[in-house]
PDB file of C-alpha atoms in Angstrom:
ATOM      1  CA  MET A 144     136.042 -94.849  48.123  1.00 48.00           C
ATOM      2  CA  LEU A 145     138.910 -93.734  50.393  1.00 42.00           C
ATOM      3  CA  LEU A 146     136.436 -92.401  52.944  1.00 44.00           C
ATOM      4  CA  ARG A 147     134.543 -95.676  52.969  1.00 48.00           C
ATOM      5  CA  ASN A 148     137.734 -97.687  53.360  1.00 47.00           C
ATOM      6  CA  ARG A 149     138.704 -95.574  56.370  1.00 44.00           C
ATOM      7  CA  LEU A 150     135.388 -96.289  57.976  1.00 47.00           C
ATOM      8  CA  LEU A 151     135.946-100.031  57.757  1.00 46.00           C
ATOM      9  CA  SER A 152     138.178 -99.664  60.803  1.00 43.00           C
ATOM     10  CA  LEU A 153     134.991 -98.945  62.768  1.00 43.00           C
ATOM     11  CA  SER A 154     133.490-102.309  61.929  1.00 45.00           C
ATOM     12  CA  LEU A 155     133.961-105.008  64.555  1.00 37.00           C
ATOM     13  CA  THR A 156     132.790-107.753  62.269  1.00 36.00           C
ATOM     14  CA  LEU A 157     135.956-109.762  61.486  1.00 36.00           C
ATOM     15  CA  PHE A 158     133.749-112.337  59.829  1.00 40.00           C
ATOM     16  CA  LEU A 159     134.472-116.021  60.388  1.00 38.00           C
ATOM     17  CA  SER A 160     137.226-115.411  62.955  1.00 39.00           C
ATOM     18  CA  PRO A 161     137.360-117.900  65.840  1.00 37.00           C
ATOM     19  CA  PRO A 162     135.203-116.521  68.655  1.00 38.00           C
ATOM     20  CA  SER A 163     136.761-115.618  71.994  1.00 40.00           C
ATOM     21  CA  PRO A 164     135.147-116.980  75.153  1.00 41.00           C
ATOM     22  CA  LEU A 165     132.337-114.702  76.306  1.00 38.00           C
ATOM     23  CA  PRO A 166     132.992-113.377  79.826  1.00 41.00           C
ATOM     24  CA  LYS A 167     130.371-114.391  82.361  1.00 37.00           C
ATOM     25  CA  SER A 168     130.141-110.722  83.325  1.00 34.00           C
ATOM     26  CA  ALA A 169     128.572-110.021  79.940  1.00 42.00           C
ATOM     27  CA  SER A 170     125.262-111.427  81.078  1.00 41.00           C
ATOM     28  CA  PHE A 171     124.134-108.084  82.485  1.00 38.00           C
ATOM     29  CA  LEU A 172     124.167-106.575  78.990  1.00 48.00           C
ATOM     30  CA  PHE A 173     121.035-108.546  78.184  1.00 39.00           C
ATOM     31  CA  SER A 174     118.975-107.170  81.063  1.00 42.00           C
ATOM     32  CA  PHE A 175     116.310-104.518  80.569  1.00 38.00           C
ATOM     33  CA  ASN A 176     116.458-103.301  84.151  1.00 35.00           C
ATOM     34  CA  LYS A 177     120.138-103.318  85.075  1.00 38.00           C
ATOM     35  CA  THR A 178     123.015-101.302  83.659  1.00 33.00           C
ATOM     36  CA  ILE A 179     126.673-102.193  83.736  1.00 32.00           C
ATOM     37  CA  ALA A 180     127.055-100.212  86.951  1.00 32.00           C
ATOM     38  CA  HIS A 181     124.912-102.783  88.752  1.00 33.00           C
ATOM     39  CA  SER A 182     126.803-105.850  87.577  1.00 32.00           C
ATOM     40  CA  THR A 183     127.317-108.441  90.283  1.00 32.00           C
ATOM     41  CA  HIS A 184     130.447-109.772  88.602  1.00 37.00           C
ATOM     42  CA  LYS A 185     133.204-110.022  91.218  1.00 40.00           C
ATOM     43  CA  ARG A 186     136.349-108.267  90.129  1.00 40.00           C
ATOM     44  CA  PRO A 187     139.795-109.498  91.109  1.00 41.00           C
ATOM     45  CA  GLU A 188     141.560-107.567  93.835  1.00 47.00           C
ATOM     46  CA  SER A 189     144.697-107.105  91.749  1.00 46.00           C
ATOM     47  CA  LYS A 190     144.492-103.851  89.799  1.00 47.00           C
ATOM     48  CA  PRO A 191     146.534-105.105  86.801  1.00 51.00           C
ATOM     49  CA  ASP A 192     144.205-108.093  86.489  1.00 58.00           C
ATOM     50  CA  VAL A 193     141.178-105.787  86.529  1.00 57.00           C
ATOM     51  CA  SER A 194     142.616-103.742  83.690  1.00 65.00           C
ATOM     52  CA  ALA A 195     143.460-106.807  81.625  1.00 69.00           C
ATOM     53  CA  SER A 196     140.041-108.342  82.263  1.00 68.00           C
ATOM     54  CA  ARG A 197     138.287-105.092  81.304  1.00 65.00           C
ATOM     55  CA  ALA A 198     140.304-104.844  78.088  1.00 70.00           C
ATOM     56  CA  ARG A 199     139.495-108.433  77.098  1.00 71.00           C
ATOM     57  CA  PHE A 200     135.831-107.835  77.900  1.00 69.00           C
ATOM     58  CA  ALA A 201     135.760-104.629  75.846  1.00 73.00           C
ATOM     59  CA  LYS A 202     137.487-106.188  72.855  1.00 69.00           C
ATOM     60  CA  THR A 203     135.183-109.205  72.832  1.00 75.00           C
ATOM     61  CA  VAL A 204     131.776-107.882  73.830  1.00 89.00           C
ATOM     62  CA  LEU A 205     131.668-104.104  73.543  1.00 92.00           C
ATOM     63  CA  PHE A 206     131.681-101.814  70.522  1.00 94.00           C
ATOM     64  CA  VAL A 207     134.676 -99.601  71.249  1.00 94.00           C
ATOM     65  CA  PRO A 208     134.777 -96.637  68.824  1.00 94.00           C
ATOM     66  CA  PRO A 209     137.911 -94.911  67.495  1.00 92.00           C
ATOM     67  CA  GLY A 210     139.709 -92.778  70.029  1.00 94.00           C
ATOM     68  CA  VAL A 211     138.976 -95.079  72.989  1.00 94.00           C
ATOM     69  CA  ASP A 212     141.481 -97.480  74.538  1.00 93.00           C
ATOM     70  CA  PRO A 213     139.638-100.663  75.665  1.00 91.00           C
ATOM     71  CA  GLU A 214     141.538-100.511  78.957  1.00 90.00           C
ATOM     72  CA  ASP A 215     140.059 -97.069  79.654  1.00 93.00           C
ATOM     73  CA  VAL A 216     136.411 -98.072  79.238  1.00 92.00           C
ATOM     74  CA  THR A 217     134.327 -97.326  82.327  1.00 92.00           C
ATOM     75  CA  ASP A 218     130.762 -98.255  83.217  1.00 91.00           C
ATOM     76  CA  GLU A 219     129.533 -94.722  82.574  1.00 93.00           C
ATOM     77  CA  MET A 220     130.825 -94.778  78.985  1.00 95.00           C
ATOM     78  CA  ILE A 221     128.448 -97.568  77.920  1.00 96.00           C
ATOM     79  CA  LEU A 222     125.064 -96.547  76.563  1.00 96.00           C
ATOM     80  CA  PRO A 223     122.151 -98.156  78.478  1.00 95.00           C
ATOM     81  CA  GLY A 224     120.539-101.117  76.733  1.00 95.00           C
ATOM     82  CA  SER A 225     123.453-101.608  74.378  1.00 96.00           C
ATOM     83  CA  ASN A 226     127.089-102.684  74.063  1.00 95.00           C
ATOM     84  CA  ILE A 227     128.090 -99.287  72.632  1.00 97.00           C
ATOM     85  CA  VAL A 228     130.867 -97.244  74.207  1.00 96.00           C
ATOM     86  CA  VAL A 229     130.675 -93.459  73.822  1.00 97.00           C
ATOM     87  CA  GLY A 230     133.943 -91.951  72.615  1.00 96.00           C
ATOM     88  CA  PRO A 231     135.410 -88.548  71.752  1.00 96.00           C
ATOM     89  CA  TYR A 232     133.706 -88.384  68.350  1.00 97.00           C
ATOM     90  CA  ALA A 233     130.217 -88.326  69.875  1.00 96.00           C
ATOM     91  CA  GLY A 234     128.634 -84.920  69.402  1.00 93.00           C
ATOM     92  CA  HIS A 235     125.394 -83.167  68.510  1.00 89.00           C
ATOM     93  CA  SER A 236     122.812 -85.876  67.932  1.00 92.00           C
ATOM     94  CA  GLN A 237     119.379 -84.242  67.991  1.00 92.00           C
ATOM     95  CA  ILE A 238     117.291 -84.049  64.829  1.00 94.00           C
ATOM     96  CA  LYS A 239     115.965 -80.546  64.153  1.00 93.00           C
ATOM     97  CA  GLU A 240     114.640 -81.022  60.644  1.00 93.00           C
ATOM     98  CA  VAL A 241     114.140 -83.797  58.143  1.00 93.00           C
ATOM     99  CA  GLU A 242     112.942 -83.791  54.580  1.00 93.00           C
ATOM    100  CA  PHE A 243     112.146 -86.497  52.083  1.00 92.00           C
ATOM    101  CA  VAL A 244     114.489 -86.104  49.110  1.00 94.00           C
ATOM    102  CA  LYS A 245     113.626 -88.848  46.659  1.00 93.00           C
ATOM    103  CA  SER A 246     112.840 -92.483  45.945  1.00 93.00           C
ATOM    104  CA  SER A 247     115.231 -94.331  43.664  1.00 92.00           C
ATOM    105  CA  GLY A 248     114.644 -97.420  41.589  1.00 89.00           C
ATOM    106  CA  ARG A 249     118.073 -97.296  39.970  1.00 89.00           C
ATOM    107  CA  ALA A 250     121.565 -96.527  41.235  1.00 90.00           C
ATOM    108  CA  LYS A 251     121.934 -93.540  38.947  1.00 92.00           C
ATOM    109  CA  ASP A 252     118.941 -91.912  40.650  1.00 94.00           C
ATOM    110  CA  TYR A 253     120.564 -91.715  44.107  1.00 95.00           C
ATOM    111  CA  PRO A 254     121.362 -88.235  45.498  1.00 96.00           C
ATOM    112  CA  LYS A 255     124.647 -87.073  44.032  1.00 94.00           C
ATOM    113  CA  ASP A 256     126.402 -85.432  46.952  1.00 93.00           C
ATOM    114  CA  ASP A 257     128.955 -86.424  49.567  1.00 93.00           C
ATOM    115  CA  ARG A 258     126.771 -86.344  52.669  1.00 96.00           C
ATOM    116  CA  PRO A 259     127.139 -89.422  54.912  1.00 97.00           C
ATOM    117  CA  GLU A 260     124.220 -91.812  55.139  1.00 97.00           C
ATOM    118  CA  PHE A 261     122.890 -94.625  57.307  1.00 98.00           C
ATOM    119  CA  ALA A 262     120.890 -97.406  55.686  1.00 97.00           C
ATOM    120  CA  ILE A 263     118.011 -98.984  57.588  1.00 96.00           C
ATOM    121  CA  LEU A 264     117.489-102.608  56.644  1.00 94.00           C
ATOM    122  CA  GLY A 265     115.376-105.401  58.045  1.00 93.00           C
ATOM    123  CA  ARG A 266     112.878-108.148  57.504  1.00 90.00           C
ATOM    124  CA  SER A 267     109.492-106.963  56.312  1.00 82.00           C
ATOM    125  CA  ASN A 268     107.247-105.919  59.190  1.00 86.00           C
ATOM    126  CA  VAL A 269     110.211-105.505  61.568  1.00 92.00           C
ATOM    127  CA  GLY A 270     109.276-101.858  62.131  1.00 91.00           C
ATOM    128  CA  LYS A 271     111.626 -99.948  59.823  1.00 91.00           C
ATOM    129  CA  SER A 272     109.225 -97.123  59.075  1.00 88.00           C
ATOM    130  CA  SER A 273     108.107 -96.894  62.690  1.00 92.00           C
ATOM    131  CA  LEU A 274     111.723 -96.558  63.826  1.00 94.00           C
ATOM    132  CA  ILE A 275     112.390 -93.792  61.301  1.00 92.00           C
ATOM    133  CA  ASN A 276     109.294 -91.919  62.434  1.00 92.00           C
ATOM    134  CA  ALA A 277     110.347 -92.335  66.076  1.00 93.00           C
ATOM    135  CA  LEU A 278     113.877 -91.095  65.394  1.00 94.00           C
ATOM    136  CA  VAL A 279     112.714 -87.924  63.649  1.00 91.00           C
ATOM    137  CA  ARG A 280     109.609 -87.564  65.861  1.00 87.00           C
ATOM    138  CA  LYS A 281     107.354 -86.934  62.920  1.00 78.00           C
ATOM    139  CA  LYS A 282     104.443 -89.081  61.881  1.00 69.00           C
ATOM    140  CA  GLU A 283     104.369 -90.493  58.379  1.00 61.00           C
ATOM    141  CA  VAL A 284     107.853 -89.302  57.422  1.00 74.00           C
ATOM    142  CA  ALA A 285     108.380 -92.877  56.327  1.00 66.00           C
ATOM    143  CA  LEU A 286     105.492 -94.882  54.954  1.00 50.00           C
ATOM    144  CA  THR A 287     104.038 -97.292  57.487  1.00 44.00           C
ATOM    145  CA  SER A 288     101.688-100.020  56.420  1.00 42.00           C
ATOM    146  CA  LYS A 289      99.994-103.092  57.821  1.00 45.00           C
ATOM    147  CA  LYS A 290     100.981-104.835  54.594  1.00 46.00           C
ATOM    148  CA  PRO A 291     104.625-106.005  54.713  1.00 47.00           C
ATOM    149  CA  GLY A 292     106.760-105.342  51.660  1.00 47.00           C
ATOM    150  CA  LYS A 293     105.283-101.915  50.964  1.00 49.00           C
ATOM    151  CA  THR A 294     108.684-100.265  50.451  1.00 57.00           C
ATOM    152  CA  GLN A 295     110.192-101.406  47.158  1.00 74.00           C
ATOM    153  CA  LEU A 296     112.387 -98.398  46.416  1.00 87.00           C
ATOM    154  CA  ILE A 297     115.406 -96.868  48.157  1.00 92.00           C
ATOM    155  CA  ASN A 298     114.218 -93.722  49.931  1.00 93.00           C
ATOM    156  CA  HIS A 299     116.540 -90.913  51.040  1.00 95.00           C
ATOM    157  CA  PHE A 300     115.633 -88.568  53.915  1.00 95.00           C
ATOM    158  CA  LEU A 301     117.924 -85.587  54.556  1.00 96.00           C
ATOM    159  CA  VAL A 302     118.490 -84.864  58.249  1.00 96.00           C
ATOM    160  CA  ASN A 303     119.601 -81.427  59.480  1.00 95.00           C
ATOM    161  CA  LYS A 304     120.737 -80.741  55.909  1.00 96.00           C
ATOM    162  CA  SER A 305     123.888 -82.709  56.698  1.00 96.00           C
ATOM    163  CA  TRP A 306     123.274 -86.482  56.586  1.00 97.00           C
ATOM    164  CA  TYR A 307     120.840 -89.066  55.246  1.00 97.00           C
ATOM    165  CA  ILE A 308     118.618 -91.768  56.643  1.00 96.00           C
ATOM    166  CA  VAL A 309     118.049 -94.312  53.882  1.00 96.00           C
ATOM    167  CA  ASP A 310     115.001 -96.576  54.006  1.00 93.00           C
ATOM    168  CA  LEU A 311     115.697 -99.806  52.111  1.00 92.00           C
ATOM    169  CA  PRO A 312     113.242-102.436  50.858  1.00 86.00           C
ATOM    170  CA  GLY A 313     112.437-105.086  53.445  1.00 83.00           C
ATOM    171  CA  TYR A 314     113.552-108.627  52.790  1.00 83.00           C
ATOM    172  CA  GLY A 315     111.766-111.912  53.308  1.00 69.00           C
ATOM    173  CA  PHE A 316     108.260-110.856  52.286  1.00 53.00           C
ATOM    174  CA  ALA A 317     106.592-114.198  51.615  1.00 46.00           C
ATOM    175  CA  ARG A 318     103.775-112.789  49.472  1.00 52.00           C
ATOM    176  CA  ALA A 319     106.096-111.218  46.934  1.00 54.00           C
ATOM    177  CA  SER A 320     106.916-113.244  43.856  1.00 57.00           C
ATOM    178  CA  ASN A 321     110.283-115.004  43.682  1.00 60.00           C
ATOM    179  CA  ALA A 322     111.283-112.665  40.867  1.00 58.00           C
ATOM    180  CA  ALA A 323     110.420-109.621  42.949  1.00 55.00           C
ATOM    181  CA  ARG A 324     112.384-110.903  45.928  1.00 54.00           C
ATOM    182  CA  THR A 325     115.409-111.487  43.699  1.00 50.00           C
ATOM    183  CA  ASP A 326     115.190-108.012  42.191  1.00 58.00           C
ATOM    184  CA  TRP A 327     114.956-106.378  45.605  1.00 59.00           C
ATOM    185  CA  SER A 328     117.961-108.345  46.830  1.00 70.00           C
ATOM    186  CA  SER A 329     120.097-107.484  43.783  1.00 80.00           C
ATOM    187  CA  PHE A 330     119.133-103.821  43.952  1.00 81.00           C
ATOM    188  CA  THR A 331     119.889-103.582  47.669  1.00 84.00           C
ATOM    189  CA  GLU A 332     123.161-105.500  47.443  1.00 87.00           C
ATOM    190  CA  GLY A 333     124.337-103.175  44.686  1.00 90.00           C
ATOM    191  CA  TYR A 334     123.666-100.241  46.974  1.00 93.00           C
ATOM    192  CA  PHE A 335     125.747-101.757  49.770  1.00 94.00           C
ATOM    193  CA  LEU A 336     128.697-102.619  47.560  1.00 93.00           C
ATOM    194  CA  ASN A 337     128.896 -99.414  45.545  1.00 93.00           C
ATOM    195  CA  ARG A 338     127.650 -96.560  47.716  1.00 95.00           C
ATOM    196  CA  ASP A 339     130.779 -94.731  48.920  1.00 95.00           C
ATOM    197  CA  THR A 340     128.863 -92.434  51.270  1.00 96.00           C
ATOM    198  CA  LEU A 341     127.389 -95.327  53.266  1.00 97.00           C
ATOM    199  CA  VAL A 342     128.624 -95.017  56.856  1.00 97.00           C
ATOM    200  CA  ALA A 343     126.876 -98.041  58.344  1.00 97.00           C
ATOM    201  CA  VAL A 344     123.850-100.293  58.061  1.00 97.00           C
ATOM    202  CA  LEU A 345     121.294-100.376  60.863  1.00 98.00           C
ATOM    203  CA  LEU A 346     120.119-103.978  60.692  1.00 97.00           C
ATOM    204  CA  LEU A 347     116.765-104.188  62.476  1.00 97.00           C
ATOM    205  CA  ILE A 348     115.977-107.391  64.375  1.00 97.00           C
ATOM    206  CA  ASP A 349     112.537-108.133  65.860  1.00 95.00           C
ATOM    207  CA  ALA A 350     113.200-108.890  69.530  1.00 95.00           C
ATOM    208  CA  SER A 351     109.681-110.209  70.094  1.00 92.00           C
ATOM    209  CA  VAL A 352     110.382-113.408  68.135  1.00 92.00           C
ATOM    210  CA  PRO A 353     113.162-116.025  68.261  1.00 94.00           C
ATOM    211  CA  PRO A 354     116.225-115.521  66.017  1.00 95.00           C
ATOM    212  CA  GLN A 355     115.350-115.867  62.342  1.00 94.00           C
ATOM    213  CA  ARG A 356     117.613-117.589  59.843  1.00 92.00           C
ATOM    214  CA  ILE A 357     117.061-114.875  57.252  1.00 91.00           C
ATOM    215  CA  ASP A 358     118.329-112.192  59.675  1.00 93.00           C
ATOM    216  CA  LEU A 359     121.432-114.219  60.459  1.00 92.00           C
ATOM    217  CA  ASP A 360     122.082-114.777  56.754  1.00 90.00           C
ATOM    218  CA  CYS A 361     121.767-111.052  56.096  1.00 91.00           C
ATOM    219  CA  ALA A 362     124.165-110.207  58.937  1.00 92.00           C
ATOM    220  CA  ASN A 363     126.677-112.753  57.692  1.00 90.00           C
ATOM    221  CA  TRP A 364     126.506-111.373  54.139  1.00 90.00           C
ATOM    222  CA  LEU A 365     127.198-107.862  55.423  1.00 91.00           C
ATOM    223  CA  GLY A 366     130.101-109.203  57.465  1.00 90.00           C
ATOM    224  CA  ARG A 367     131.648-111.035  54.528  1.00 89.00           C
ATOM    225  CA  ASN A 368     131.528-107.825  52.514  1.00 91.00           C
ATOM    226  CA  ASN A 369     133.029-105.674  55.276  1.00 92.00           C
ATOM    227  CA  ILE A 370     129.931-103.522  55.654  1.00 94.00           C
ATOM    228  CA  SER A 371     129.882-101.769  59.031  1.00 94.00           C
ATOM    229  CA  MET A 372     126.641-102.550  60.870  1.00 95.00           C
ATOM    230  CA  THR A 373     124.720-101.983  64.068  1.00 97.00           C
ATOM    231  CA  PHE A 374     122.068-104.429  65.253  1.00 98.00           C
ATOM    232  CA  VAL A 375     118.967-102.470  66.252  1.00 98.00           C
ATOM    233  CA  PHE A 376     116.583-104.680  68.217  1.00 97.00           C
ATOM    234  CA  THR A 377     113.005-103.468  67.795  1.00 96.00           C
ATOM    235  CA  LYS A 378     109.814-104.049  69.806  1.00 94.00           C
ATOM    236  CA  CYS A 379     111.711-104.246  73.092  1.00 94.00           C
ATOM    237  CA  ASP A 380     108.796-102.704  74.994  1.00 89.00           C
ATOM    238  CA  LYS A 381     107.200-106.130  75.329  1.00 74.00           C
ATOM    239  CA  LEU A 382     108.671-107.148  78.671  1.00 63.00           C
ATOM    240  CA  LYS A 383     106.417-110.183  78.970  1.00 63.00           C
ATOM    241  CA  ALA A 384     105.849-112.821  76.342  1.00 54.00           C
ATOM    242  CA  SER A 385     102.463-114.432  75.830  1.00 55.00           C
ATOM    243  CA  LYS A 386     104.171-117.201  73.900  1.00 64.00           C
ATOM    244  CA  GLY A 387     107.758-118.360  73.891  1.00 74.00           C
ATOM    245  CA  LYS A 388     110.584-116.231  75.286  1.00 87.00           C
ATOM    246  CA  ARG A 389     110.810-112.600  76.369  1.00 89.00           C
ATOM    247  CA  PRO A 390     112.562-110.053  74.113  1.00 91.00           C
ATOM    248  CA  ASP A 391     115.670-110.002  76.314  1.00 91.00           C
ATOM    249  CA  GLU A 392     115.924-113.784  76.004  1.00 92.00           C
ATOM    250  CA  ASN A 393     115.514-113.636  72.221  1.00 94.00           C
ATOM    251  CA  ILE A 394     118.230-110.969  72.068  1.00 94.00           C
ATOM    252  CA  ARG A 395     120.575-113.143  74.105  1.00 93.00           C
ATOM    253  CA  ASP A 396     119.929-116.118  71.803  1.00 94.00           C
ATOM    254  CA  PHE A 397     120.602-113.977  68.731  1.00 95.00           C
ATOM    255  CA  GLN A 398     123.876-112.715  70.234  1.00 91.00           C
ATOM    256  CA  GLU A 399     125.044-116.244  70.904  1.00 90.00           C
ATOM    257  CA  LEU A 400     124.390-117.258  67.296  1.00 91.00           C
ATOM    258  CA  ILE A 401     126.173-114.180  65.960  1.00 88.00           C
ATOM    259  CA  ARG A 402     129.239-114.965  68.054  1.00 83.00           C
ATOM    260  CA  GLU A 403     129.740-118.155  66.047  1.00 81.00           C
ATOM    261  CA  ASN A 404     130.955-115.996  63.142  1.00 78.00           C
ATOM    262  CA  TYR A 405     132.321-112.890  64.853  1.00 80.00           C
ATOM    263  CA  LYS A 406     135.415-112.674  67.008  1.00 76.00           C
ATOM    264  CA  GLN A 407     134.398-109.197  68.126  1.00 79.00           C
ATOM    265  CA  HIS A 408     130.751-108.310  68.430  1.00 84.00           C
ATOM    266  CA  PRO A 409     129.195-105.598  66.228  1.00 92.00           C
ATOM    267  CA  ALA A 410     127.386-102.733  67.924  1.00 96.00           C
ATOM    268  CA  TRP A 411     123.848-103.464  69.142  1.00 97.00           C
ATOM    269  CA  ILE A 412     121.113-101.535  70.899  1.00 97.00           C
ATOM    270  CA  MET A 413     117.571-102.173  72.163  1.00 97.00           C
ATOM    271  CA  THR A 414     114.776 -99.882  70.950  1.00 97.00           C
ATOM    272  CA  SER A 415     111.026 -99.391  70.966  1.00 95.00           C
ATOM    273  CA  SER A 416     109.161 -97.023  68.681  1.00 93.00           C
ATOM    274  CA  VAL A 417     106.243 -97.204  71.140  1.00 92.00           C
ATOM    275  CA  THR A 418     108.036 -96.066  74.295  1.00 93.00           C
ATOM    276  CA  GLY A 419     111.021 -94.274  72.742  1.00 94.00           C
ATOM    277  CA  LEU A 420     113.449 -96.717  74.345  1.00 95.00           C
ATOM    278  CA  GLY A 421     116.928 -96.336  72.847  1.00 97.00           C
ATOM    279  CA  ARG A 422     116.081 -93.361  70.621  1.00 96.00           C
ATOM    280  CA  ASP A 423     118.506 -90.815  72.084  1.00 96.00           C
ATOM    281  CA  GLU A 424     121.200 -93.444  72.596  1.00 97.00           C
ATOM    282  CA  LEU A 425     120.977 -94.595  68.975  1.00 98.00           C
ATOM    283  CA  LEU A 426     121.213 -91.007  67.708  1.00 97.00           C
ATOM    284  CA  LEU A 427     124.297 -90.430  69.868  1.00 97.00           C
ATOM    285  CA  HIS A 428     125.867 -93.587  68.439  1.00 97.00           C
ATOM    286  CA  LEU A 429     125.161 -92.365  64.899  1.00 97.00           C
ATOM    287  CA  SER A 430     126.744 -89.013  65.721  1.00 97.00           C
ATOM    288  CA  GLN A 431     130.080 -90.568  66.651  1.00 97.00           C
ATOM    289  CA  LEU A 432     130.121 -92.761  63.548  1.00 97.00           C
ATOM    290  CA  ARG A 433     129.238 -89.769  61.393  1.00 96.00           C
ATOM    291  CA  ASN A 434     131.795 -87.434  62.970  1.00 95.00           C
ATOM    292  CA  TYR A 435     134.569 -89.988  62.544  1.00 95.00           C
ATOM    293  CA  TRP A 436     133.548 -90.496  58.908  1.00 94.00           C
ATOM    294  CA  ASP A 437     133.759 -86.730  58.334  1.00 87.00           C
ATOM    295  CA  GLN A 438     137.383 -86.518  59.485  1.00 83.00           C
TER     296      GLN A 438
END
């Protein structure tokens, strides 16, 4: 429990705090083709003002990990397609081996060791299994299915014999019975509240559709319970939309809604299991969370 409490300092949730004004220079973070280095935001000539502006921007918009002073954040420290700053705890991030350990239907069946773990959560059909397979670069490590709601157990995968990826049941599957949906929710919530080795939740959001109320509700519940999270936007390879808005526009809309409840924005990153977008950057982000947790 002490380890988990220490990790809460990583979380930038601060649920229901009054939001700070979003700097206009933040708009570049929602572009697929431009990085922070290409921002057209005009900086003040006064050096002290630049430092103060950068610090306010970092504290409000960026995920600044432990060991980094917001005033020291530079363009090169921000991972492309994300708001994540790389700090001194970032280290080895490549996956050399992965093995399925077990599926658990009850809390007492979880692996009984102290290895850190990252839970992958999202609406059914958001691409959880595809993301896991893309991260480990192995087909069918996680079960993929054209039928949403296939995963109904909590599945542990051991990575490099040192940490876990945890595949959780998807939420919001309309074809499941009300009783089944309730059971899944209770089971998953119990995991979040009682699992001391949980480092952070990767909350997957489908960027190809407009913001969904159920995703916002899930994010707000995690925030209220001080669960560290990272928004992982999936399906970002679709640069053009046949209907509605483009993924980058949907991401921007989701960010604006999240800011209503968060003074400081949680970490977020754009990914695609089809093109590999964001894979290495996400693994590097996980490495710095994991290494800090291990201290």
